[in-house]
Amino acid sequence: QVEVVESGGGLVQPGGSLRLSCKVSRRIFSVRTLNWYRQAPGKERELVASMSTRGTKNYADFVKDRFTISRDNYRNTVYLQMNSLKPEDTAVYYCNAEVPGYRPSGEWGQGTLVTVSS
């Protein structure tokens, strides 16, 4: 059973916006910390944003004031709204449903590619 599925990646020009979606199975949605990671070519995977089960949000410094993580409890979906995109934001973005207190852990999506280029 696939627990985590991302969507919404694509090609966008610098300065543009994109919203990623991550559908999480109902079984785990409300009891996991929900994270967005990314991995650029030749680089290690890095944490972009996270939201705890209580709704506390945290962002990497390199996306603060540009990206917003949110969740829709009715749809079991977590979003990453990305604004003012830069070429260096180009990466495969992964959704992760983490077991609280254990990082890394939990279920991972297959990833969705975001390309920022003119």
PDB file of C-alpha atoms in Angstrom, residues 27-35 37 50-56 71 96-107:
ATOM      1  CA  ARG A  27      -3.927   5.774   8.776  1.00  0.00           C
ATOM      2  CA  ILE A  28      -0.839   7.886   9.479  1.00  0.00           C
ATOM      3  CA  PHE A  29      -1.717  11.454   8.500  1.00  0.00           C
ATOM      4  CA  SER A  30      -2.681  12.762  11.931  1.00  0.00           C
ATOM      5  CA  VAL A  31       0.083  11.025  13.908  1.00  0.00           C
ATOM      6  CA  ARG A  32       3.140  11.911  11.856  1.00  0.00           C
ATOM      7  CA  THR A  33       5.339  14.940  11.472  1.00  0.00           C
ATOM      8  CA  LEU A  34       4.980  15.949   7.835  1.00  0.00           C
ATOM      9  CA  ASN A  35       8.143  17.015   6.075  1.00  0.00           C
ATOM     10  CA  TYR A  37      12.803  17.425   1.666  1.00  0.00           C
ATOM     11  CA  SER A  50       8.191  20.486   8.457  1.00  0.00           C
ATOM     12  CA  MET A  51       4.924  20.559  10.333  1.00  0.00           C
ATOM     13  CA  SER A  52       4.402  18.766  13.622  1.00  0.00           C
ATOM     14  CA  THR A  53       1.242  16.965  14.642  1.00  0.00           C
ATOM     15  CA  ARG A  54       0.378  20.080  16.669  1.00  0.00           C
ATOM     16  CA  GLY A  55       0.787  22.312  13.638  1.00  0.00           C
ATOM     17  CA  THR A  56       4.155  23.817  14.523  1.00  0.00           C
ATOM     18  CA  ARG A  71      -2.113  20.820   5.705  1.00  0.00           C
ATOM     19  CA  ASN A  96       7.982  12.361   4.281  1.00  0.00           C
ATOM     20  CA  ALA A  97       5.623  11.241   7.024  1.00  0.00           C
ATOM     21  CA  GLU A  98       7.992  11.025   9.952  1.00  0.00           C
ATOM     22  CA  VAL A  99       7.500   9.203  13.216  1.00  0.00           C
ATOM     23  CA  PRO A 100       7.654  12.043  15.769  1.00  0.00           C
ATOM     24  CA  GLY A 101      11.022  12.153  17.479  1.00  0.00           C
ATOM     25  CA  TYR A 102      12.790   9.876  15.025  1.00  0.00           C
ATOM     26  CA  ARG A 103      14.545  11.489  12.082  1.00  0.00           C
ATOM     27  CA  PRO A 104      14.853  10.210   9.512  1.00  0.00           C
ATOM     28  CA  SER A 105      12.003   7.721   9.680  1.00  0.00           C
ATOM     29  CA  GLY A 106       8.595   6.931   8.355  1.00  0.00           C
ATOM     30  CA  GLU A 107       7.214   6.768   4.849  1.00  0.00           C
TER      31      GLU A 107
END
